[in-house]
Amino acid sequence: MKNHVKSLLCLVMLVVMLASTAVTSFALPMNTEITDNYIYDYYGASVKAPVAYKAEKVFSKDDFGILNNFEPVDLFARNGKIYVVDKGNSQILILDEDYNLLKTVKNLKDSAEYKIPELYQWVIDGNGDPKADPIVATLNKNILNKPEGIFVTNDGMIYVCDTENRRIVICDEDGLVYNVYQGISPSVLDNYVFKPLKLTVDRTGAMQVVAYSVNRGLLEISSDGEFRTFFGAPAVSFDATEWFWRLIASEEQKKTLIRNVPTEFSNICIDSKGFIYSTIATIDAEAMVSNYVTTDDGATGVSGAGAPVQKLSPSGTDVLRRNGMYSPIGDLEVTMFNPPQMVDVAVEENSGRYSILDAKTGRFFTYDIDGNLLYIAGGASSNQFGRIKTAASIALFGEDIVVSDTGNDTITVYKITEYARTINKATSASANGRYEEALVEWQKVLDYNSNLYIAYTGLGKAQMRISMAESDLEGYEQALEYFKYSNEKTYYSKTFKELRKDSLSENFGFIVAGIGVVVVGIVALYVVSKVKKKKNGERGAK
Amino acid sequence: MKSISSGLKKFGAGTVEMFKRLKYAFYILAHPIDGFFDLKNDPKRRTVSGSIFLLVMLAFSSIVKRQLTGYLFTESTGEQLYLNVFMEVFKAVAPFLLFTIANWCFTSLMDGDGSLKDIFCATAFATLPMTICNFLLVPISNFVSLEEESIYVFIVGFSFVWCYGMVFLGMMVTHQYSVSKAIATAILSIVGILVIIFIAVLVFYLVSQVVGFISSLYTEISFRLNE
């Protein structure tokens, strides 16, 4: 009897297990699955949205045959390869398109034309005298030492921020070194040790470097290793109360006051036109809330202190477009006490689309070139699959988005869904002036998510451009309707002006004729009344 | 039957007379001081029914403006979908009625010459600029882009200045005040409006308290009776 019960129980369990697998295989398709995904509407309220990116694979140290200490602090994607900076093991991992480990760069070798120089050991103290730093003597120049950042040029040259060795190393995938930049000292700083963290390289070979304990912006270093200038320091907000306290405080009190200094960049990346996108993790929360968090309607188009993401022009000014309904700051429910912590940014070259990664929530937010929020993905929750504990770096790799996590020491690959792919197609069609295509793609986006207001803006803009080319009045009316749906008054006004101009010129003859008739009518009435008056006057005189 | 037809005739004649007298409102627009003086002192000019008609037109114009203003000048999307006629009428007319009462309260103590009827007529005739501008703003808002917004804003501002200026002049002339005294009375009238609003809110609150008390008493007793 007991055996029967047992076997029955086994059977039931089997059926349940089978059923559960059947359920998973009958799951909803990727793009219509409803989870906690959301987007903001034009009032800035969060509303449900389809899943834009779905975690597909999580790589940990075992996948790369690493024993321990795996710490992926930075990612860089170029030429169909993704480069992972493993700070824990002081090495660079090079992965191919399918995330198979191709090569590891750890040991550095002299190349045919360049010999690795000894490590730079001098530190300028307060008196202006160089002193040898004893730590440097213990370090090995032929290996990397806790690197933090990486940049790879189109011809495959790897620029590594070899942070604890206080140098920037240029090598190839085999570890052959072609150049080393070290001992860079911006003359204004005392006791300064050059420890590069992140870098980009522009077309001229000049480097823009985020360095440890430098808060005057990026260090620009020319290709022959000269420090040129500080570059793109984030603006500091003026605080009236602090200024007042500084006026009346004594010298001792002033020392205890917090210095109002610009914050350091957390990461940078460069696009092909030479614009540098930068993020700030330790943000001036008060300035951010007052400059970038909008209340009810309309975005603040200002670029002042407290921007979590900037786009620096070659002259160092912030030229990021903030034309959306709200500024690109990540989640909108931020307060002074709960600011975002943007750690990295990645740019898509063709359409100017960029994604910023918030370490506090583990989410990444993708914006188009005008600063409209397109979709949100990721999410923080300690150890779950597809969630991020401590986000460190983001890279766009083909259509995937790759996020590294220094909390779980993993790399998560997010695969694009059809929904996000359609949005991407639509934005790049809009950005590149293919308006007919944009119309079709935005319409498809609306099939997925009819509440996405930017789709209506996109439709309206495309329709407006097409109508402008043909001066098609009905097209204008259609565009006006789209802009009404997305509450886009600026473009509504522009389209309205075009419509008015074109319809006026089309009906110019009628308008002139109408005015003529009215004028003639008034004159006629005037004359008639005069004649009548005269007659009456004559009658009265009789 | 006869009385009905004669009543209708009287009403018709009265309406025609009212509209004839209302033509005078346009004269006041151009000549406020002379106009308001005659409005008060010439019994052929004054018309209470005409004044009521003007206030009705003001309410009507503000509803028209709210509903037909172009999209670019509406405050939020979809606001035109939710129209509360009573609220709109109240918002348009209440300030002028409140002013009439508050002004009458003070001027009867400050030897003003005008009766309540005079003040009412003068105030109502002074609203004409706002009615005209409201009607004017509807086509303009539908024909102006955001870059020419200043036209719209100017007309809005102009309508307010003109209307309140007319109210001020009307009051000054009706009561035969000097300018300084008129300013003082105007300020007092505004204070009076605030006092009236305060008392109205207070009364509303008290009444709701009393009603609440009686209704809870009723439920209490009905529960006890059912036990």
Coordinates of C-alpha atoms in Angstrom, one line a residue, chain A:
Chain A
M1 CA 0.0 0.0 0.0
K2 CA 2.7 2.4 1.0
N3 CA 4.6 1.7 -2.2
H4 CA 1.5 2.5 -4.2
V5 CA 1.2 5.8 -2.5
K6 CA 4.8 6.5 -3.1
S7 CA 4.6 5.7 -6.8
L8 CA 1.4 7.7 -7.2
L9 CA 3.2 10.6 -5.6
C10 CA 6.1 10.2 -8.0
L11 CA 3.7 10.1 -10.9
V12 CA 2.0 13.3 -9.7
M13 CA 5.4 15.1 -9.3
L14 CA 6.4 13.9 -12.8
V15 CA 3.2 15.3 -14.3
V16 CA 3.7 18.6 -12.4
M17 CA 7.3 18.9 -13.7
L18 CA 6.2 18.1 -17.2
A19 CA 3.4 20.6 -17.0
S20 CA 5.8 23.3 -15.7
T21 CA 8.2 22.7 -18.6
A22 CA 5.2 22.8 -21.0
V23 CA 4.2 26.2 -19.4
T24 CA 7.6 27.6 -20.0
S25 CA 7.7 26.5 -23.6
F26 CA 4.3 28.1 -24.1
A27 CA 5.4 31.4 -22.6
L28 CA 4.5 34.6 -24.2
P29 CA 6.8 35.9 -26.9
M30 CA 9.6 38.1 -25.8
N31 CA 8.2 41.5 -26.8
T32 CA 4.8 41.2 -25.2
E33 CA 5.9 39.8 -21.9
I34 CA 4.7 42.1 -19.1
T35 CA 7.1 42.4 -16.2
D36 CA 8.0 45.4 -14.2
N37 CA 9.1 47.3 -17.3
Y38 CA 8.1 50.9 -17.5
I39 CA 8.6 54.2 -19.3
Y40 CA 7.7 57.8 -18.5
D41 CA 4.8 59.5 -20.2
Y42 CA 4.8 63.2 -21.1
Y43 CA 3.7 64.1 -17.7
G44 CA 6.7 62.3 -16.3
A45 CA 4.6 59.6 -14.7
S46 CA 5.8 56.0 -15.0
V47 CA 3.6 53.8 -17.1
K48 CA 4.0 50.1 -18.2
A49 CA 6.0 49.4 -21.3
P50 CA 7.0 46.4 -23.3
V51 CA 10.4 44.8 -22.5
A52 CA 13.1 46.5 -24.5
Y53 CA 16.1 44.4 -23.6
K54 CA 16.0 40.9 -22.1
A55 CA 18.9 39.3 -20.2
E56 CA 20.1 36.3 -22.2
K57 CA 23.3 35.2 -20.7
V58 CA 25.3 35.9 -17.6
F59 CA 29.0 35.3 -17.7
S60 CA 31.0 34.7 -14.6
K61 CA 34.7 33.8 -13.9
D62 CA 34.1 30.1 -14.7
D63 CA 33.1 30.9 -18.3
F64 CA 36.5 32.5 -18.8
G65 CA 38.5 29.9 -16.8
I66 CA 39.5 32.4 -14.2
L67 CA 40.0 31.1 -10.7
N68 CA 39.0 34.0 -8.6
N69 CA 39.1 37.8 -8.1
F70 CA 37.3 38.4 -11.3
E71 CA 36.3 42.1 -11.3
P72 CA 35.1 43.5 -14.6
V73 CA 35.4 47.3 -14.1
D74 CA 35.3 48.4 -17.7
L75 CA 34.0 47.2 -21.1
F76 CA 34.8 48.4 -24.6
A77 CA 33.4 47.1 -27.8
R78 CA 35.1 47.6 -31.2
N79 CA 35.5 45.7 -34.4
G80 CA 33.3 42.8 -33.4
K81 CA 35.2 42.2 -30.2
I82 CA 34.5 43.1 -26.7
Y83 CA 37.3 44.0 -24.3
V84 CA 36.8 43.4 -20.6
V85 CA 39.1 45.0 -18.0
D86 CA 39.5 42.5 -15.2
K87 CA 40.9 44.7 -12.4
G88 CA 41.0 41.8 -9.9
N89 CA 43.4 39.7 -12.0
S90 CA 45.1 42.8 -13.7
Q91 CA 44.3 41.6 -17.2
I92 CA 42.3 42.4 -20.3
L93 CA 40.0 39.7 -21.7
I94 CA 39.1 39.8 -25.4
L95 CA 35.9 38.2 -26.4
D96 CA 34.5 37.5 -29.8
E97 CA 31.0 38.0 -31.1
D98 CA 29.7 34.9 -29.3
Y99 CA 31.4 35.9 -26.1
N100 CA 34.1 33.2 -26.4
L101 CA 37.4 34.1 -24.8
L102 CA 39.8 34.9 -27.7
K103 CA 42.9 36.2 -25.9
T104 CA 44.0 37.5 -22.5
V105 CA 46.4 40.4 -22.2
K106 CA 48.3 40.3 -18.9
N107 CA 52.0 40.2 -19.6
L108 CA 53.6 43.0 -21.6
K109 CA 56.4 42.6 -24.0
D110 CA 58.8 44.9 -25.9
S111 CA 57.8 45.3 -29.5
A112 CA 60.3 45.6 -32.3
E113 CA 60.4 49.4 -32.3
Y114 CA 59.7 50.1 -28.6
K115 CA 61.2 49.1 -25.3
I116 CA 59.0 49.4 -22.1
P117 CA 60.6 52.1 -20.0
E118 CA 61.1 51.8 -16.3
L119 CA 58.2 52.9 -14.2
Y120 CA 58.0 56.6 -13.3
Q121 CA 58.9 56.9 -9.6
W122 CA 59.1 60.7 -9.0
V123 CA 56.6 62.7 -7.0
I124 CA 56.8 66.5 -6.7
D125 CA 56.4 67.4 -3.0
G126 CA 55.1 70.7 -1.6
N127 CA 58.5 72.4 -1.9
G128 CA 58.7 71.6 -5.6
D129 CA 61.5 69.0 -5.2
P130 CA 61.1 65.6 -6.9
K131 CA 61.2 62.6 -4.5
A132 CA 61.4 59.0 -5.4
D133 CA 58.3 57.0 -4.3
P134 CA 59.5 53.8 -2.6
I135 CA 56.3 51.8 -3.7
V136 CA 57.2 52.0 -7.4
A137 CA 60.4 50.0 -6.8
T138 CA 58.3 47.0 -5.8
L139 CA 56.3 47.1 -9.0
N140 CA 56.9 45.1 -12.2
K141 CA 56.9 47.1 -15.5
N142 CA 56.1 44.0 -17.6
I143 CA 52.7 43.3 -16.2
L144 CA 49.5 45.3 -15.8
N145 CA 48.7 46.4 -12.3
K146 CA 45.0 46.9 -11.4
P147 CA 43.9 48.5 -14.7
E148 CA 40.7 50.5 -14.6
G149 CA 40.0 51.7 -18.1
I150 CA 40.4 50.8 -21.8
F151 CA 40.1 52.3 -25.2
V152 CA 40.6 50.5 -28.5
T153 CA 41.2 52.3 -31.8
N154 CA 39.9 51.2 -35.2
D155 CA 43.2 49.6 -36.1
G156 CA 43.2 47.4 -33.0
M157 CA 45.5 49.4 -30.7
I158 CA 44.6 48.9 -27.1
Y159 CA 45.0 51.9 -24.7
V160 CA 45.0 50.7 -21.2
C161 CA 44.8 52.8 -18.0
D162 CA 47.3 50.8 -16.0
T163 CA 46.2 52.6 -12.9
E164 CA 48.5 51.3 -10.1
N165 CA 51.5 51.4 -12.4
R166 CA 50.7 55.0 -13.0
R167 CA 50.8 54.9 -16.7
I168 CA 48.9 54.5 -20.0
V169 CA 50.0 51.6 -22.0
I170 CA 49.4 51.2 -25.8
C171 CA 49.7 47.6 -26.8
D172 CA 48.2 45.1 -29.3
E173 CA 46.3 42.0 -28.5
D174 CA 49.5 40.0 -28.1
G175 CA 50.7 42.3 -25.4
L176 CA 53.4 43.9 -27.6
V177 CA 53.8 47.5 -26.3
Y178 CA 54.0 50.4 -28.8
N179 CA 54.1 53.3 -26.4
V180 CA 53.8 54.2 -22.7
Y181 CA 52.7 57.5 -21.3
Q182 CA 53.7 58.2 -17.7
G183 CA 54.9 60.9 -15.3
I184 CA 52.3 63.2 -16.6
S185 CA 52.0 66.1 -14.1
P186 CA 49.6 69.0 -14.5
S187 CA 51.9 71.6 -13.0
V188 CA 49.3 73.1 -10.8
L189 CA 48.9 70.2 -8.5
D190 CA 51.3 69.4 -5.6
N191 CA 52.2 65.8 -4.4
Y192 CA 50.5 64.6 -7.5
V193 CA 50.6 61.0 -8.6
F194 CA 49.2 60.3 -12.1
K195 CA 46.7 57.4 -11.8
P196 CA 44.6 57.2 -15.0
L197 CA 41.1 55.7 -14.6
K198 CA 39.3 56.0 -17.9
L199 CA 40.3 57.4 -21.2
T200 CA 39.2 58.1 -24.8
V201 CA 41.4 58.7 -27.8
D202 CA 40.3 61.1 -30.6
R203 CA 41.2 61.1 -34.2
T204 CA 44.4 63.0 -33.8
G205 CA 45.7 60.5 -31.3
A206 CA 45.2 62.9 -28.3
M207 CA 43.9 61.3 -25.2
Q208 CA 41.3 62.6 -22.8
V209 CA 41.9 61.0 -19.4
V210 CA 39.9 60.8 -16.2
A211 CA 42.5 60.5 -13.5
Y212 CA 42.4 59.8 -9.9
S213 CA 42.0 62.8 -7.6
V214 CA 41.7 65.3 -10.4
N215 CA 38.5 67.3 -10.2
R216 CA 39.2 69.9 -12.8
G217 CA 37.8 67.9 -15.6
L218 CA 39.5 65.7 -18.1
L219 CA 43.3 65.7 -18.7
E220 CA 44.0 66.2 -22.3
I221 CA 47.2 64.6 -23.3
S222 CA 48.7 65.0 -26.7
S223 CA 49.9 62.0 -28.7
D224 CA 53.5 62.7 -27.8
G225 CA 52.7 62.5 -24.1
E226 CA 52.5 66.2 -23.2
F227 CA 49.8 67.4 -20.8
R228 CA 47.9 70.1 -22.7
T229 CA 45.0 71.3 -20.6
F230 CA 42.1 70.5 -18.3
F231 CA 39.0 70.0 -20.3
G232 CA 35.3 70.1 -19.7
A233 CA 35.1 70.5 -16.0
P234 CA 31.6 70.2 -14.8
A235 CA 30.1 73.5 -13.8
V236 CA 29.8 74.3 -10.1
S237 CA 26.6 75.7 -8.9
F238 CA 26.6 79.0 -7.0
D239 CA 25.2 78.6 -3.5
A240 CA 24.0 81.9 -2.0
T241 CA 23.8 80.6 1.6
E242 CA 27.3 79.1 1.5
W243 CA 28.7 82.3 0.0
F244 CA 27.1 84.2 2.9
W245 CA 28.6 81.9 5.5
R246 CA 32.0 82.2 3.8
L247 CA 31.8 86.0 4.2
I248 CA 31.3 85.9 7.9
A249 CA 33.2 82.7 8.9
S250 CA 36.6 82.8 10.5
E251 CA 39.7 81.1 9.0
E252 CA 39.3 78.0 11.2
Q253 CA 35.6 77.8 10.4
K254 CA 36.3 78.1 6.7
K255 CA 38.5 75.1 6.8
T256 CA 35.7 73.0 8.2
L257 CA 33.3 74.1 5.5
I258 CA 33.0 71.7 2.6
R259 CA 34.9 73.0 -0.5
N260 CA 32.5 73.6 -3.4
V261 CA 34.4 71.7 -6.1
P262 CA 33.2 70.2 -9.3
T263 CA 32.7 66.5 -9.2
E264 CA 34.8 63.8 -11.0
F265 CA 33.7 62.1 -14.1
S266 CA 32.9 58.4 -13.6
N267 CA 33.3 57.4 -17.2
I268 CA 33.7 58.8 -20.7
C269 CA 33.2 57.6 -24.3
I270 CA 33.8 59.3 -27.6
D271 CA 31.8 59.3 -30.8
S272 CA 33.3 59.4 -34.3
K273 CA 32.7 63.1 -34.6
G274 CA 34.9 63.8 -31.6
F275 CA 32.2 64.5 -29.0
I276 CA 32.9 63.1 -25.6
Y277 CA 30.0 61.7 -23.6
S278 CA 30.7 61.8 -19.9
T279 CA 28.9 60.7 -16.7
I280 CA 29.1 61.8 -13.2
A281 CA 28.4 59.4 -10.3
T282 CA 28.8 61.6 -7.3
I283 CA 26.4 64.2 -8.5
D284 CA 25.6 67.6 -7.0
A285 CA 22.1 66.5 -6.1
E286 CA 20.8 69.9 -5.1
A287 CA 21.9 71.4 -8.4
M288 CA 20.5 68.5 -10.4
V289 CA 17.1 68.7 -8.8
S290 CA 16.9 72.5 -9.4
N291 CA 18.3 72.5 -12.9
Y292 CA 17.1 69.3 -14.5
V293 CA 14.2 67.8 -12.6
T294 CA 11.1 69.5 -14.0
T295 CA 7.8 69.8 -12.2
D296 CA 4.7 69.5 -14.4
D297 CA 5.3 70.4 -18.0
G298 CA 8.1 71.2 -20.3
A299 CA 11.8 70.3 -20.0
T300 CA 14.4 72.7 -18.7
G301 CA 16.7 73.1 -21.6
V302 CA 19.5 74.6 -19.5
S303 CA 22.9 73.0 -19.2
G304 CA 24.2 74.0 -15.8
A305 CA 25.6 72.2 -12.8
G306 CA 24.3 68.9 -11.8
A307 CA 23.9 67.1 -15.1
P308 CA 24.5 63.4 -14.7
V309 CA 25.4 63.0 -18.4
Q310 CA 27.2 65.5 -20.6
K311 CA 28.2 65.7 -24.2
L312 CA 31.4 67.7 -24.4
S313 CA 32.3 69.5 -27.6
P314 CA 36.0 69.8 -28.6
S315 CA 36.0 73.2 -26.8
G316 CA 34.9 71.6 -23.6
T317 CA 31.3 72.9 -23.4
D318 CA 28.3 70.7 -22.7
V319 CA 26.3 70.5 -25.9
L320 CA 24.0 67.6 -25.0
R321 CA 20.5 68.2 -26.4
R322 CA 17.9 68.3 -23.7
N323 CA 14.8 68.8 -25.9
G324 CA 12.7 66.0 -24.5
M325 CA 9.8 66.5 -22.1
Y326 CA 12.3 65.9 -19.4
S327 CA 16.1 66.0 -19.2
P328 CA 18.2 62.8 -19.5
I329 CA 18.7 62.1 -15.8
G330 CA 17.6 58.5 -15.6
D331 CA 14.7 57.9 -13.2
L332 CA 12.5 61.0 -12.7
E333 CA 11.6 60.2 -9.1
V334 CA 14.9 61.6 -7.8
T335 CA 15.2 63.9 -4.9
M336 CA 18.1 65.7 -3.3
F337 CA 18.5 62.7 -1.0
N338 CA 18.2 60.1 -3.6
P339 CA 20.2 61.1 -6.6
P340 CA 21.1 58.7 -9.4
Q341 CA 24.6 57.3 -9.7
M342 CA 25.5 57.3 -13.4
V343 CA 28.6 55.2 -13.9
D344 CA 28.9 54.8 -17.6
V345 CA 27.6 55.9 -21.0
A346 CA 27.7 54.2 -24.4
V347 CA 26.9 55.8 -27.7
E348 CA 25.5 54.4 -30.9
E349 CA 27.3 56.1 -33.8
N350 CA 24.8 56.3 -36.6
S351 CA 21.8 57.8 -34.8
G352 CA 23.4 59.4 -31.8
R353 CA 21.4 57.2 -29.5
Y354 CA 23.1 56.8 -26.1
S355 CA 22.5 54.7 -23.0
I356 CA 23.4 55.7 -19.5
L357 CA 23.9 53.2 -16.6
D358 CA 22.7 54.0 -13.1
A359 CA 24.6 52.0 -10.5
K360 CA 22.0 52.8 -7.8
T361 CA 19.1 51.0 -9.6
G362 CA 21.1 48.9 -12.0
R363 CA 19.0 50.2 -14.9
F364 CA 20.1 51.6 -18.2
F365 CA 18.2 54.4 -19.9
T366 CA 18.5 54.9 -23.6
Y367 CA 17.9 58.3 -25.1
D368 CA 17.8 59.5 -28.7
I369 CA 19.9 62.4 -30.0
D370 CA 17.4 65.0 -28.9
G371 CA 17.2 63.6 -25.4
N372 CA 13.9 61.8 -25.6
L373 CA 13.8 58.7 -23.4
L374 CA 13.3 55.7 -25.6
Y375 CA 13.3 52.7 -23.2
I376 CA 14.5 51.5 -19.9
A377 CA 15.9 48.1 -19.1
G378 CA 18.0 46.2 -16.5
G379 CA 17.2 46.5 -12.8
A380 CA 18.9 45.9 -9.5
S381 CA 18.1 43.0 -7.3
S382 CA 21.1 41.3 -5.7
N383 CA 21.5 37.8 -7.3
Q384 CA 18.7 37.3 -9.7
F385 CA 19.4 36.4 -13.3
G386 CA 19.4 39.4 -15.5
R387 CA 19.6 41.8 -12.6
I388 CA 22.6 43.9 -11.6
K389 CA 24.0 44.3 -8.1
T390 CA 26.7 47.0 -8.6
A391 CA 26.7 48.2 -12.2
A392 CA 30.1 49.2 -13.4
S393 CA 30.2 49.6 -17.2
I394 CA 28.0 49.4 -20.2
A395 CA 28.8 48.7 -23.9
L396 CA 26.8 48.5 -27.0
F397 CA 27.9 45.4 -28.8
G398 CA 26.2 44.9 -32.1
E399 CA 22.5 44.9 -31.1
D400 CA 23.3 43.6 -27.6
I401 CA 23.9 45.7 -24.6
V402 CA 26.5 44.3 -22.3
V403 CA 26.6 45.4 -18.6
S404 CA 29.4 44.5 -16.2
D405 CA 28.6 44.0 -12.5
T406 CA 31.3 44.4 -9.9
G407 CA 29.0 43.3 -7.1
N408 CA 28.4 39.8 -8.5
D409 CA 31.5 39.9 -10.6
T410 CA 29.6 39.0 -13.7
I411 CA 29.0 40.3 -17.2
T412 CA 25.3 40.3 -18.3
V413 CA 24.4 40.2 -22.0
Y414 CA 21.0 41.8 -22.8
K415 CA 19.5 40.8 -26.1
I416 CA 17.4 43.3 -28.0
T417 CA 13.7 42.6 -28.4
E418 CA 11.7 43.3 -31.5
Y419 CA 10.1 46.3 -29.8
A420 CA 13.4 48.0 -29.1
R421 CA 14.7 47.1 -32.5
T422 CA 11.8 48.9 -34.1
I423 CA 12.4 51.9 -31.9
N424 CA 16.0 51.9 -32.9
K425 CA 15.2 51.6 -36.6
A426 CA 12.7 54.4 -36.3
T427 CA 15.1 56.8 -34.5
S428 CA 17.9 56.2 -36.9
A429 CA 15.5 56.7 -39.8
S430 CA 14.4 59.9 -38.3
A431 CA 17.9 61.1 -37.4
N432 CA 19.2 60.3 -41.0
G433 CA 16.3 62.0 -42.8
R434 CA 14.6 58.8 -44.2
Y435 CA 11.2 60.1 -43.3
E436 CA 9.1 57.6 -45.3
E437 CA 10.8 54.8 -43.5
A438 CA 10.5 56.6 -40.2
L439 CA 6.7 56.8 -40.7
V440 CA 6.4 53.1 -41.2
E441 CA 8.7 52.2 -38.3
W442 CA 7.1 54.6 -35.8
Q443 CA 3.7 53.2 -36.8
K444 CA 5.1 49.7 -36.0
V445 CA 6.3 51.0 -32.6
L446 CA 2.7 52.1 -31.9
D447 CA 1.5 48.6 -32.6
Y448 CA 3.7 47.4 -29.8
N449 CA 3.0 50.3 -27.4
S450 CA 0.3 52.7 -28.4
N451 CA 1.0 54.9 -25.3
L452 CA 4.6 55.7 -26.3
Y453 CA 4.3 59.5 -26.8
I454 CA 7.6 59.8 -28.6
A455 CA 6.3 57.6 -31.3
Y456 CA 3.7 60.2 -32.0
T457 CA 6.4 62.9 -31.9
G458 CA 8.4 60.8 -34.4
L459 CA 5.4 60.3 -36.7
G460 CA 4.6 64.0 -36.5
K461 CA 8.2 65.1 -37.3
A462 CA 8.4 62.7 -40.3
Q463 CA 5.0 63.7 -41.6
M464 CA 5.9 67.4 -41.2
R465 CA 9.1 67.0 -43.3
I466 CA 7.4 65.0 -46.0
S467 CA 4.6 67.6 -46.2
M468 CA 7.1 70.4 -46.3
A469 CA 8.7 68.9 -49.4
E470 CA 5.4 68.7 -51.1
S471 CA 3.6 71.5 -49.3
D472 CA 0.8 69.1 -48.7
L473 CA -1.9 70.7 -46.5
E474 CA -3.6 67.5 -45.5
G475 CA -0.2 66.1 -44.4
Y476 CA 0.3 69.1 -42.2
E477 CA -3.1 68.5 -40.6
Q478 CA -2.1 64.9 -39.9
A479 CA 1.2 66.1 -38.4
L480 CA -0.6 68.5 -36.1
E481 CA -2.8 65.7 -34.9
Y482 CA 0.3 63.6 -34.1
F483 CA 1.9 66.5 -32.2
K484 CA -1.3 67.0 -30.2
Y485 CA -1.2 63.3 -29.1
S486 CA 2.4 63.7 -27.9
N487 CA 1.7 67.2 -26.4
E488 CA 4.6 68.6 -28.5
K489 CA 3.8 72.3 -28.7
T490 CA 7.1 73.5 -30.2
Y491 CA 6.8 71.3 -33.3
Y492 CA 3.0 71.8 -33.4
S493 CA 3.7 75.5 -33.6
K494 CA 6.4 75.0 -36.4
T495 CA 4.1 72.8 -38.4
F496 CA 1.2 75.2 -37.9
K497 CA 3.3 78.1 -39.2
E498 CA 4.1 76.1 -42.4
L499 CA 0.5 75.2 -42.8
R500 CA -0.6 78.8 -42.4
K501 CA 2.0 80.0 -44.9
D502 CA 1.1 77.5 -47.5
S503 CA -2.6 77.7 -47.2
L504 CA -2.4 81.5 -47.3
S505 CA -0.3 81.5 -50.5
E506 CA -2.7 78.9 -52.0
N507 CA -5.7 81.0 -51.4
F508 CA -4.1 84.4 -51.9
G509 CA -6.4 85.3 -54.8
F510 CA -9.6 84.6 -52.8
I511 CA -8.4 86.6 -49.8
V512 CA -7.5 89.7 -51.9
A513 CA -10.8 89.4 -53.7
G514 CA -12.6 89.1 -50.4
I515 CA -10.9 92.2 -48.9
G516 CA -11.7 94.1 -52.2
V517 CA -15.4 93.2 -51.9
V518 CA -15.6 94.3 -48.3
V519 CA -13.9 97.6 -49.0
V520 CA -16.2 98.3 -52.0
G521 CA -19.2 97.4 -49.9
I522 CA -18.3 99.8 -47.1
V523 CA -17.7 102.6 -49.6
A524 CA -21.0 101.9 -51.3
L525 CA -22.9 101.9 -48.0
Y526 CA -21.2 105.2 -47.0
V527 CA -22.2 106.8 -50.3
V528 CA -25.8 105.5 -50.1
S529 CA -26.2 106.8 -46.5
K530 CA -24.8 110.2 -47.5
V531 CA -27.3 110.4 -50.4
K532 CA -30.2 109.5 -48.2
K533 CA -29.2 112.0 -45.6
K534 CA -29.0 114.7 -48.2
K535 CA -32.5 113.8 -49.4
N536 CA -33.9 113.9 -45.9
G537 CA -32.2 117.2 -45.3
E538 CA -33.8 118.7 -48.4
R539 CA -37.2 117.3 -47.3
G540 CA -36.8 118.9 -43.9
A541 CA -35.9 122.2 -45.4
K542 CA -39.1 122.2 -47.4

